[in-house]
PDB file of C-alpha atoms and ligand atoms in Angstrom:
ATOM      1  CA  MET A 824      45.281   1.277  -5.402  1.00 42.00           C
ATOM      2  CA  ILE A 825      42.273  -0.564  -3.955  1.00 47.00           C
ATOM      3  CA  LEU A 826      42.808  -1.785  -0.420  1.00 48.00           C
ATOM      4  CA  ARG A 827      39.939  -4.240  -0.422  1.00 49.00           C
ATOM      5  CA  GLY A 828      41.284  -6.233   2.489  1.00 50.00           C
ATOM      6  CA  TRP A 829      41.331  -3.146   4.640  1.00 56.00           C
ATOM      7  CA  CYS A 830      37.616  -2.501   4.654  1.00 62.00           C
ATOM      8  CA  HIS A 831      34.311  -4.349   4.813  1.00 76.00           C
ATOM      9  CA  LEU A 832      33.353  -4.460   1.191  1.00 83.00           C
ATOM     10  CA  LYS A 833      29.829  -5.686   1.878  1.00 85.00           C
ATOM     11  CA  GLU A 834      28.963  -2.689   4.070  1.00 86.00           C
ATOM     12  CA  ILE A 835      30.338  -0.334   1.449  1.00 90.00           C
ATOM     13  CA  GLU A 836      28.596  -2.080  -1.419  1.00 89.00           C
ATOM     14  CA  GLU A 837      25.250  -1.730   0.328  1.00 87.00           C
ATOM     15  CA  VAL A 838      25.718   2.020   0.451  1.00 91.00           C
ATOM     16  CA  TRP A 839      27.086   1.985  -3.084  1.00 92.00           C
ATOM     17  CA  GLU A 840      23.988   0.230  -4.461  1.00 89.00           C
ATOM     18  CA  ILE A 841      21.851   3.076  -3.173  1.00 87.00           C
ATOM     19  CA  ILE A 842      24.001   5.946  -4.436  1.00 90.00           C
ATOM     20  CA  ARG A 843      25.542   4.519  -7.644  1.00 89.00           C
ATOM     21  CA  ASP A 844      22.990   6.117  -9.983  1.00 88.00           C
ATOM     22  CA  LYS A 845      23.492   9.522  -8.420  1.00 88.00           C
ATOM     23  CA  VAL A 846      27.286   9.847  -8.504  1.00 89.00           C
ATOM     24  CA  ASP A 847      29.730   9.746 -11.376  1.00 88.00           C
ATOM     25  CA  ILE A 848      32.626   7.961  -9.713  1.00 90.00           C
ATOM     26  CA  SER A 849      33.337   4.234  -9.846  1.00 92.00           C
ATOM     27  CA  LEU A 850      33.076   1.821  -6.932  1.00 93.00           C
ATOM     28  CA  GLU A 851      36.878   1.656  -6.874  1.00 93.00           C
ATOM     29  CA  ASP A 852      37.165   5.441  -6.492  1.00 94.00           C
ATOM     30  CA  PHE A 853      34.434   5.395  -3.849  1.00 94.00           C
ATOM     31  CA  ILE A 854      36.436   2.832  -1.850  1.00 94.00           C
ATOM     32  CA  ASP A 855      39.576   4.942  -2.329  1.00 94.00           C
ATOM     33  CA  GLU A 856      37.782   7.960  -0.902  1.00 94.00           C
ATOM     34  CA  ILE A 857      36.556   5.912   2.054  1.00 94.00           C
ATOM     35  CA  ASN A 858      40.086   4.768   2.821  1.00 93.00           C
ATOM     36  CA  LYS A 859      41.382   8.329   2.552  1.00 94.00           C
ATOM     37  CA  VAL A 860      38.740   9.646   4.956  1.00 95.00           C
ATOM     38  CA  LYS A 861      39.366   6.725   7.322  1.00 93.00           C
ATOM     39  CA  SER A 862      43.062   7.488   7.491  1.00 93.00           C
ATOM     40  CA  ARG A 863      42.316  11.086   8.505  1.00 94.00           C
ATOM     41  CA  LEU A 864      39.588  10.307  11.079  1.00 94.00           C
ATOM     42  CA  LYS A 865      40.401  10.868  14.728  1.00 94.00           C
ATOM     43  CA  VAL A 866      37.632   8.464  15.831  1.00 94.00           C
ATOM     44  CA  LYS A 867      36.886   4.863  14.965  1.00 92.00           C
ATOM     45  CA  LEU A 868      33.810   4.301  12.811  1.00 94.00           C
ATOM     46  CA  SER A 869      32.385   1.355  10.900  1.00 93.00           C
ATOM     47  CA  ASP A 870      32.954   1.246   7.154  1.00 92.00           C
ATOM     48  CA  ARG A 871      29.248   1.821   6.642  1.00 92.00           C
ATOM     49  CA  ALA A 872      29.437   5.033   8.660  1.00 95.00           C
ATOM     50  CA  VAL A 873      32.493   6.243   6.733  1.00 95.00           C
ATOM     51  CA  ALA A 874      30.786   5.338   3.446  1.00 94.00           C
ATOM     52  CA  ILE A 875      27.865   7.555   4.468  1.00 94.00           C
ATOM     53  CA  ILE A 876      30.229  10.418   5.331  1.00 95.00           C
ATOM     54  CA  VAL A 877      31.834  10.070   1.885  1.00 95.00           C
ATOM     55  CA  ALA A 878      28.431   9.852   0.190  1.00 94.00           C
ATOM     56  CA  ARG A 879      27.416  13.123   1.817  1.00 94.00           C
ATOM     57  CA  LYS A 880      30.678  14.734   0.632  1.00 94.00           C
ATOM     58  CA  LEU A 881      29.702  13.597  -2.879  1.00 94.00           C
ATOM     59  CA  GLY A 882      26.468  15.545  -2.564  1.00 92.00           C
ATOM     60  CA  ILE A 883      24.135  12.629  -1.825  1.00 91.00           C
ATOM     61  CA  ASP A 884      21.043  13.197   0.302  1.00 88.00           C
ATOM     62  CA  VAL A 885      21.799  10.519   2.897  1.00 89.00           C
ATOM     63  CA  THR A 886      18.153  10.056   3.939  1.00 85.00           C
ATOM     64  CA  ASP A 887      17.983   7.679   0.948  1.00 83.00           C
ATOM     65  CA  ILE A 888      20.654   5.533   2.657  1.00 87.00           C
ATOM     66  CA  PHE A 889      18.892   5.335   6.013  1.00 87.00           C
ATOM     67  CA  THR A 890      15.447   4.863   4.490  1.00 87.00           C
ATOM     68  CA  PRO A 891      15.949   3.523   0.966  1.00 88.00           C
ATOM     69  CA  PRO A 892      12.964   4.114  -1.350  1.00 91.00           C
ATOM     70  CA  VAL A 893      10.285   1.466  -0.890  1.00 95.00           C
ATOM     71  CA  ILE A 894       8.257   0.016  -3.749  1.00 97.00           C
ATOM     72  CA  GLY A 895       4.897  -1.659  -3.327  1.00 98.00           C
ATOM     73  CA  ARG A 896       1.280  -1.874  -4.356  1.00 98.00           C
ATOM     74  CA  VAL A 897      -1.430  -0.023  -2.446  1.00 98.00           C
ATOM     75  CA  LEU A 898      -3.428  -2.891  -0.943  1.00 97.00           C
ATOM     76  CA  GLU A 899      -5.883  -0.691   0.881  1.00 95.00           C
ATOM     77  CA  LEU A 900      -6.617   2.962   1.207  1.00 94.00           C
ATOM     78  CA  GLY A 901      -8.255   4.408   4.312  1.00 92.00           C
ATOM     79  CA  MET A 902     -10.675   7.319   4.462  1.00 89.00           C
ATOM     80  CA  VAL A 903      -9.303  10.842   4.551  1.00 92.00           C
ATOM     81  CA  LYS A 904      -9.212  12.036   8.150  1.00 93.00           C
ATOM     82  CA  ARG A 905      -8.285  15.341   9.620  1.00 92.00           C
ATOM     83  CA  SER A 906      -6.103  16.117  12.603  1.00 87.00           C
ATOM     84  CA  GLU A 907      -6.187  19.441  14.417  1.00 86.00           C
ATOM     85  CA  THR A 908      -2.454  19.935  14.216  1.00 85.00           C
ATOM     86  CA  ARG A 909      -1.411  18.201  10.997  1.00 80.00           C
ATOM     87  CA  GLY A 910      -4.352  18.700   8.643  1.00 89.00           C
ATOM     88  CA  PRO A 911      -5.654  15.902   6.400  1.00 95.00           C
ATOM     89  CA  TYR A 912      -4.120  12.430   6.584  1.00 96.00           C
ATOM     90  CA  ARG A 913      -4.970   8.916   5.518  1.00 96.00           C
ATOM     91  CA  LEU A 914      -3.738   5.434   6.360  1.00 96.00           C
ATOM     92  CA  PHE A 915      -2.819   3.003   3.630  1.00 97.00           C
ATOM     93  CA  THR A 916      -1.129  -0.372   3.345  1.00 97.00           C
ATOM     94  CA  LEU A 917       1.707  -1.113   0.964  1.00 98.00           C
ATOM     95  CA  VAL A 918       2.639  -4.667  -0.058  1.00 98.00           C
ATOM     96  CA  ASN A 919       5.433  -6.158  -2.121  1.00 97.00           C
ATOM     97  CA  GLU A 920       6.932  -9.662  -2.318  1.00 97.00           C
ATOM     98  CA  LYS A 921       8.402  -9.365   1.173  1.00 96.00           C
ATOM     99  CA  ILE A 922       6.548  -6.857   3.307  1.00 96.00           C
ATOM    100  CA  ARG A 923       3.137  -5.620   4.324  1.00 96.00           C
ATOM    101  CA  GLN A 924       3.707  -2.098   5.602  1.00 97.00           C
ATOM    102  CA  LEU A 925       1.198   0.176   7.283  1.00 96.00           C
ATOM    103  CA  CYS A 926       1.706   3.751   6.088  1.00 98.00           C
ATOM    104  CA  VAL A 927       0.213   7.157   6.799  1.00 97.00           C
ATOM    105  CA  ALA A 928       0.269  10.096   4.407  1.00 97.00           C
ATOM    106  CA  PHE A 929       0.036  13.657   5.682  1.00 96.00           C
ATOM    107  CA  GLY A 930      -0.913  16.792   3.792  1.00 94.00           C
ATOM    108  CA  ARG A 931      -3.572  17.511   1.219  1.00 93.00           C
ATOM    109  CA  GLU A 932      -1.303  16.933  -1.784  1.00 95.00           C
ATOM    110  CA  HIS A 933      -0.292  13.378  -0.760  1.00 97.00           C
ATOM    111  CA  VAL A 934      -3.770  12.495   0.470  1.00 95.00           C
ATOM    112  CA  GLU A 935      -5.357  13.507  -2.842  1.00 95.00           C
ATOM    113  CA  TRP A 936      -2.617  11.877  -4.922  1.00 97.00           C
ATOM    114  CA  LEU A 937      -3.392   8.517  -3.310  1.00 96.00           C
ATOM    115  CA  GLU A 938      -7.086   8.732  -4.211  1.00 92.00           C
ATOM    116  CA  ASN A 939      -7.025   6.444  -7.291  1.00 93.00           C
ATOM    117  CA  LYS A 940      -3.912   4.429  -6.438  1.00 97.00           C
ATOM    118  CA  GLU A 941      -5.557   1.291  -5.056  1.00 96.00           C
ATOM    119  CA  ASP A 942      -3.625  -1.784  -6.338  1.00 97.00           C
ATOM    120  CA  LYS A 943      -1.200   0.484  -8.252  1.00 98.00           C
ATOM    121  CA  ALA A 944       2.595   0.122  -7.990  1.00 98.00           C
ATOM    122  CA  ILE A 945       4.141   3.129  -6.275  1.00 98.00           C
ATOM    123  CA  LYS A 946       7.518   4.217  -4.952  1.00 97.00           C
ATOM    124  CA  ILE A 947       7.971   6.227  -1.754  1.00 97.00           C
ATOM    125  CA  SER A 948      11.218   8.067  -0.955  1.00 94.00           C
ATOM    126  CA  LYS A 949      12.324  10.270   1.925  1.00 92.00           C
ATOM    127  CA  TYR A 950       9.806   8.876   4.376  1.00 95.00           C
ATOM    128  CA  VAL A 951      10.190   8.429   8.129  1.00 94.00           C
ATOM    129  CA  MET A 952       9.771   5.146  10.006  1.00 94.00           C
ATOM    130  CA  ALA A 953       8.109   5.682  13.374  1.00 95.00           C
ATOM    131  CA  PRO A 954       7.091   3.309  16.189  1.00 95.00           C
ATOM    132  CA  PHE A 955       3.387   2.497  16.092  1.00 93.00           C
ATOM    133  CA  GLY A 956       1.331   0.033  18.118  1.00 88.00           C
ATOM    134  CA  GLY A 957       4.156  -2.432  18.748  1.00 89.00           C
ATOM    135  CA  GLY A 958       5.321  -2.248  15.134  1.00 92.00           C
ATOM    136  CA  LYS A 959       6.366   0.501  12.789  1.00 95.00           C
ATOM    137  CA  ILE A 960       4.485   2.876  10.548  1.00 97.00           C
ATOM    138  CA  LEU A 961       5.889   4.531   7.444  1.00 97.00           C
ATOM    139  CA  ARG A 962       5.104   8.234   7.547  1.00 96.00           C
ATOM    140  CA  VAL A 963       4.772  10.121   4.287  1.00 97.00           C
ATOM    141  CA  THR A 964       5.559  13.680   5.300  1.00 94.00           C
ATOM    142  CA  GLU A 965       5.752  16.966   3.430  1.00 91.00           C
ATOM    143  CA  LYS A 966       9.316  16.130   2.317  1.00 91.00           C
ATOM    144  CA  SER A 967       8.440  12.646   1.057  1.00 95.00           C
ATOM    145  CA  ILE A 968       8.101  11.824  -2.620  1.00 96.00           C
ATOM    146  CA  MET A 969       5.505   9.405  -3.994  1.00 97.00           C
ATOM    147  CA  GLU A 970       5.594   8.284  -7.629  1.00 97.00           C
ATOM    148  CA  GLU A 971       3.471   5.881  -9.605  1.00 98.00           C
ATOM    149  CA  LEU A 972       5.491   3.137 -11.332  1.00 98.00           C
ATOM    150  CA  PRO A 973       4.678   1.224 -14.523  1.00 97.00           C
ATOM    151  CA  ASP A 974       2.384  -1.684 -13.735  1.00 97.00           C
ATOM    152  CA  ASP A 975       5.050  -4.271 -14.574  1.00 96.00           C
ATOM    153  CA  ALA A 976       7.359  -2.915 -11.848  1.00 96.00           C
ATOM    154  CA  LEU A 977       5.862  -5.526  -9.497  1.00 97.00           C
ATOM    155  CA  PRO A 978       3.953  -8.810  -9.862  1.00 97.00           C
ATOM    156  CA  PRO A 979       0.140  -8.439  -9.811  1.00 97.00           C
ATOM    157  CA  ILE A 980      -1.324  -7.856  -6.358  1.00 97.00           C
ATOM    158  CA  VAL A 981      -2.974 -11.306  -6.320  1.00 97.00           C
ATOM    159  CA  SER A 982       0.480 -12.911  -6.280  1.00 96.00           C
ATOM    160  CA  LEU A 983       2.113 -10.756  -3.596  1.00 98.00           C
ATOM    161  CA  GLN A 984       2.397 -13.173  -0.677  1.00 97.00           C
ATOM    162  CA  PRO A 985       2.005 -10.658   2.217  1.00 97.00           C
ATOM    163  CA  ALA A 986      -1.380  -9.600   0.769  1.00 97.00           C
ATOM    164  CA  LEU A 987      -2.780 -13.132   0.707  1.00 97.00           C
ATOM    165  CA  SER A 988      -4.613 -15.244   3.237  1.00 97.00           C
ATOM    166  CA  PRO A 989      -4.812 -19.020   2.684  1.00 96.00           C
ATOM    167  CA  THR A 990      -8.341 -19.175   4.131  1.00 97.00           C
ATOM    168  CA  ILE A 991     -11.313 -16.898   4.822  1.00 97.00           C
ATOM    169  CA  ALA A 992     -11.171 -17.856   8.530  1.00 96.00           C
ATOM    170  CA  GLY A 993      -7.560 -16.664   8.527  1.00 95.00           C
ATOM    171  CA  ILE A 994      -8.530 -13.026   8.002  1.00 95.00           C
ATOM    172  CA  LYS A 995     -11.178 -12.933  10.702  1.00 92.00           C
ATOM    173  CA  ASP A 996      -8.883 -11.965  13.558  1.00 84.00           C
ATOM    174  CA  LYS A 997      -6.621  -9.800  11.475  1.00 89.00           C
ATOM    175  CA  ARG A 998      -6.887  -6.146  10.706  1.00 86.00           C
ATOM    176  CA  GLY A 999      -7.157  -4.794   7.218  1.00 91.00           C
ATOM    177  CA  SER A1000      -7.799  -6.200   3.766  1.00 96.00           C
ATOM    178  CA  TRP A1001      -6.619  -9.538   2.432  1.00 97.00           C
ATOM    179  CA  ILE A1002      -6.805 -11.337  -0.871  1.00 98.00           C
ATOM    180  CA  VAL A1003      -8.431 -14.741  -0.535  1.00 98.00           C
ATOM    181  CA  SER A1004     -10.464 -17.276  -2.525  1.00 98.00           C
ATOM    182  CA  GLY A1005     -13.906 -18.798  -2.001  1.00 98.00           C
ATOM    183  CA  VAL A1006     -16.840 -20.391  -3.777  1.00 98.00           C
ATOM    184  CA  ILE A1007     -20.160 -18.581  -4.142  1.00 97.00           C
ATOM    185  CA  LEU A1008     -22.995 -20.852  -2.996  1.00 97.00           C
ATOM    186  CA  MET A1009     -25.742 -18.259  -3.342  1.00 97.00           C
ATOM    187  CA  GLU A1010     -26.028 -14.820  -4.879  1.00 96.00           C
ATOM    188  CA  ASP A1011     -28.682 -12.235  -4.090  1.00 95.00           C
ATOM    189  CA  ILE A1012     -28.893  -8.903  -5.861  1.00 93.00           C
ATOM    190  CA  SER A1013     -30.879  -5.970  -4.510  1.00 91.00           C
ATOM    191  CA  GLU A1014     -31.111  -2.347  -5.517  1.00 89.00           C
ATOM    192  CA  PHE A1015     -30.989   0.746  -3.408  1.00 87.00           C
ATOM    193  CA  PHE A1016     -30.958   4.474  -3.989  1.00 90.00           C
ATOM    194  CA  SER A1017     -27.648   6.204  -3.490  1.00 90.00           C
ATOM    195  CA  CYS A1018     -26.233   9.724  -3.577  1.00 91.00           C
ATOM    196  CA  PRO A1019     -24.674  10.528  -6.985  1.00 90.00           C
ATOM    197  CA  GLN A1020     -21.879  12.452  -5.249  1.00 88.00           C
ATOM    198  CA  CYS A1021     -20.797  10.173  -2.412  1.00 84.00           C
ATOM    199  CA  ARG A1022     -22.658   6.872  -3.068  1.00 81.00           C
ATOM    200  CA  ARG A1023     -24.118   6.801   0.446  1.00 84.00           C
ATOM    201  CA  SER A1024     -27.569   5.277   0.708  1.00 85.00           C
ATOM    202  CA  LEU A1025     -30.430   7.780   0.830  1.00 92.00           C
ATOM    203  CA  GLU A1026     -33.433   8.228   3.056  1.00 91.00           C
ATOM    204  CA  PHE A1027     -36.891   9.116   1.737  1.00 92.00           C
ATOM    205  CA  ILE A1028     -38.034  12.146   3.752  1.00 92.00           C
ATOM    206  CA  ASP A1029     -41.040  14.371   2.863  1.00 91.00           C
ATOM    207  CA  ASN A1030     -41.122  13.187  -0.769  1.00 92.00           C
ATOM    208  CA  ASP A1031     -37.393  13.837  -1.239  1.00 93.00           C
ATOM    209  CA  TRP A1032     -34.366  11.590  -1.366  1.00 94.00           C
ATOM    210  CA  VAL A1033     -31.936  12.883   1.236  1.00 94.00           C
ATOM    211  CA  CYS A1034     -28.211  12.153   1.590  1.00 92.00           C
ATOM    212  CA  PRO A1035     -26.879  12.468   5.169  1.00 88.00           C
ATOM    213  CA  VAL A1036     -24.017  14.585   3.754  1.00 87.00           C
ATOM    214  CA  HIS A1037     -25.353  16.295   0.595  1.00 90.00           C
ATOM    215  CA  GLY A1038     -28.998  16.871   1.496  1.00 92.00           C
ATOM    216  CA  VAL A1039     -31.700  16.557  -1.163  1.00 94.00           C
ATOM    217  CA  VAL A1040     -30.266  14.887  -4.274  1.00 94.00           C
ATOM    218  CA  GLU A1041     -31.422  13.210  -7.473  1.00 93.00           C
ATOM    219  CA  PRO A1042     -31.092   9.519  -6.524  1.00 93.00           C
ATOM    220  CA  GLU A1043     -28.948   7.049  -8.391  1.00 91.00           C
ATOM    221  CA  THR A1044     -29.810   3.364  -8.450  1.00 89.00           C
ATOM    222  CA  ARG A1045     -27.074   1.059  -7.249  1.00 87.00           C
ATOM    223  CA  ARG A1046     -26.926  -2.649  -6.856  1.00 89.00           C
ATOM    224  CA  VAL A1047     -25.704  -4.492  -3.826  1.00 91.00           C
ATOM    225  CA  PHE A1048     -24.613  -8.102  -4.127  1.00 95.00           C
ATOM    226  CA  ARG A1049     -24.988 -10.423  -1.166  1.00 96.00           C
ATOM    227  CA  TYR A1050     -23.315 -13.799  -1.191  1.00 97.00           C
ATOM    228  CA  GLN A1051     -22.992 -16.965   0.801  1.00 98.00           C
ATOM    229  CA  ILE A1052     -19.382 -17.823   0.214  1.00 98.00           C
ATOM    230  CA  ALA A1053     -17.538 -20.983   1.252  1.00 98.00           C
ATOM    231  CA  ASP A1054     -14.076 -22.393   1.611  1.00 97.00           C
ATOM    232  CA  GLU A1055     -12.629 -25.302   3.576  1.00 97.00           C
ATOM    233  CA  THR A1056     -13.037 -23.352   6.830  1.00 97.00           C
ATOM    234  CA  GLY A1057     -16.776 -22.621   6.594  1.00 97.00           C
ATOM    235  CA  ILE A1058     -19.566 -20.633   4.976  1.00 98.00           C
ATOM    236  CA  TYR A1059     -19.695 -16.847   5.346  1.00 98.00           C
ATOM    237  CA  SER A1060     -22.141 -14.031   4.576  1.00 98.00           C
ATOM    238  CA  ALA A1061     -20.568 -11.465   2.298  1.00 97.00           C
ATOM    239  CA  VAL A1062     -21.584  -8.177   0.743  1.00 96.00           C
ATOM    240  CA  TYR A1063     -20.185  -6.464  -2.322  1.00 95.00           C
ATOM    241  CA  TYR A1064     -20.986  -2.857  -3.297  1.00 86.00           C
ATOM    242  CA  GLY A1065     -18.401  -2.613  -6.068  1.00 85.00           C
ATOM    243  CA  GLU A1066     -18.681  -2.642  -9.828  1.00 84.00           C
ATOM    244  CA  PRO A1067     -20.940  -5.462 -11.099  1.00 86.00           C
ATOM    245  CA  VAL A1068     -18.829  -8.258 -12.606  1.00 89.00           C
ATOM    246  CA  GLY A1069     -21.343  -8.889 -15.392  1.00 88.00           C
ATOM    247  CA  GLU A1070     -21.995 -12.560 -14.795  1.00 90.00           C
ATOM    248  CA  GLU A1071     -23.789 -14.811 -12.354  1.00 91.00           C
ATOM    249  CA  LEU A1072     -21.367 -16.051  -9.700  1.00 94.00           C
ATOM    250  CA  THR A1073     -23.239 -18.964  -8.155  1.00 95.00           C
ATOM    251  CA  ASN A1074     -21.105 -22.116  -8.194  1.00 95.00           C
ATOM    252  CA  LYS A1075     -18.028 -20.201  -9.209  1.00 97.00           C
ATOM    253  CA  ALA A1076     -14.779 -19.670  -7.362  1.00 97.00           C
ATOM    254  CA  ILE A1077     -13.676 -16.090  -6.962  1.00 97.00           C
ATOM    255  CA  LYS A1078     -10.427 -14.510  -5.877  1.00 98.00           C
ATOM    256  CA  PHE A1079     -11.247 -11.309  -4.038  1.00 98.00           C
ATOM    257  CA  LYS A1080     -10.076  -8.618  -1.651  1.00 97.00           C
ATOM    258  CA  ALA A1081     -12.042  -8.373   1.581  1.00 97.00           C
ATOM    259  CA  SER A1082     -12.048  -7.716   5.277  1.00 95.00           C
ATOM    260  CA  PHE A1083     -14.449  -8.693   8.039  1.00 95.00           C
ATOM    261  CA  LYS A1084     -16.802  -6.195   9.613  1.00 92.00           C
ATOM    262  CA  GLY A1085     -18.236  -8.071  12.572  1.00 91.00           C
ATOM    263  CA  ASP A1086     -19.394 -11.399  11.156  1.00 92.00           C
ATOM    264  CA  GLU A1087     -19.883 -10.104   7.647  1.00 95.00           C
ATOM    265  CA  LEU A1088     -17.271 -10.274   4.955  1.00 96.00           C
ATOM    266  CA  ILE A1089     -17.015  -7.007   3.013  1.00 95.00           C
ATOM    267  CA  ILE A1090     -15.753  -7.646  -0.520  1.00 96.00           C
ATOM    268  CA  PHE A1091     -13.954  -4.675  -2.059  1.00 94.00           C
ATOM    269  CA  LYS A1092     -12.816  -6.103  -5.359  1.00 95.00           C
ATOM    270  CA  ILE A1093     -13.186  -9.304  -7.378  1.00 97.00           C
ATOM    271  CA  TYR A1094     -10.090 -10.290  -9.371  1.00 97.00           C
ATOM    272  CA  GLU A1095     -10.722 -13.727 -10.828  1.00 96.00           C
ATOM    273  CA  ILE A1096     -13.775 -15.850 -11.554  1.00 97.00           C
ATOM    274  CA  THR A1097     -13.369 -19.548 -12.339  1.00 96.00           C
ATOM    275  CA  PRO A1098     -15.865 -22.419 -12.687  1.00 94.00           C
ATOM    276  CA  ILE A1099     -15.550 -25.046  -9.942  1.00 92.00           C
ATOM    277  CA  GLU A1100     -16.451 -28.031 -12.081  1.00 86.00           C
ATOM    278  CA  ALA A1101     -14.829 -29.161 -15.271  1.00 79.00           C
TER     279      ALA A1101
HETATM  280 ZN1  LIG T 473     -23.918  12.381  -0.643  1.00 50.73          ZN
END
């Protein structure tokens, strides 16, 4: 018999939603078990707490209840850094329709896995939320699991609200990368020599091209695009080192991912190009 009136169904259903795929009993039986355990308990607990006790009895790893798997796209990926005690780590930002979450991944395996995941939809389970700079940071530890999801698991990154800024001025005082729109008023393309291994710019020393990291290398030619870009809030200098878009951008509106470095806008990726006049 189901004693629905006796317990807080909503609290139990929240737990149930998380565990339902991992157990082979029905919601009704789960509620029955909760009521049985409750009647034997010598202390008073909330229904949510009892539901978690029952879930554990059913063999569920309850970390998934406290920190349910989070799904998002990788908006930005920091450089790999190294800490004395914890080895390699890297910061990254995850966005979905509701949240913009700063994350940090520890360990070589996770750090390398993230390498080509920019803008990709991923799922993180068994993470730890920790206080960080007035907010919270999601820590991907050795026990955590990261998986890539099919691209249609989430809307495209350009329509995930927490990744967007309505204006270019709006990202100036904020940290990190944002997706924003602007109109290119002027485009200037120049070439420079870069390292084929790390893409850093090279110096010409004693008749050799020298990378600050890799020493003497065979130079590669790369193009850098400089723009004057405008929106309703002003006109900004921008630089783009990414893949050439294959068309002239002057007098076109672009949707792009960028962040400010000082007064200069660094463009990381260009998503959409549209003419501004009909
Ligand atoms: Zn190099």
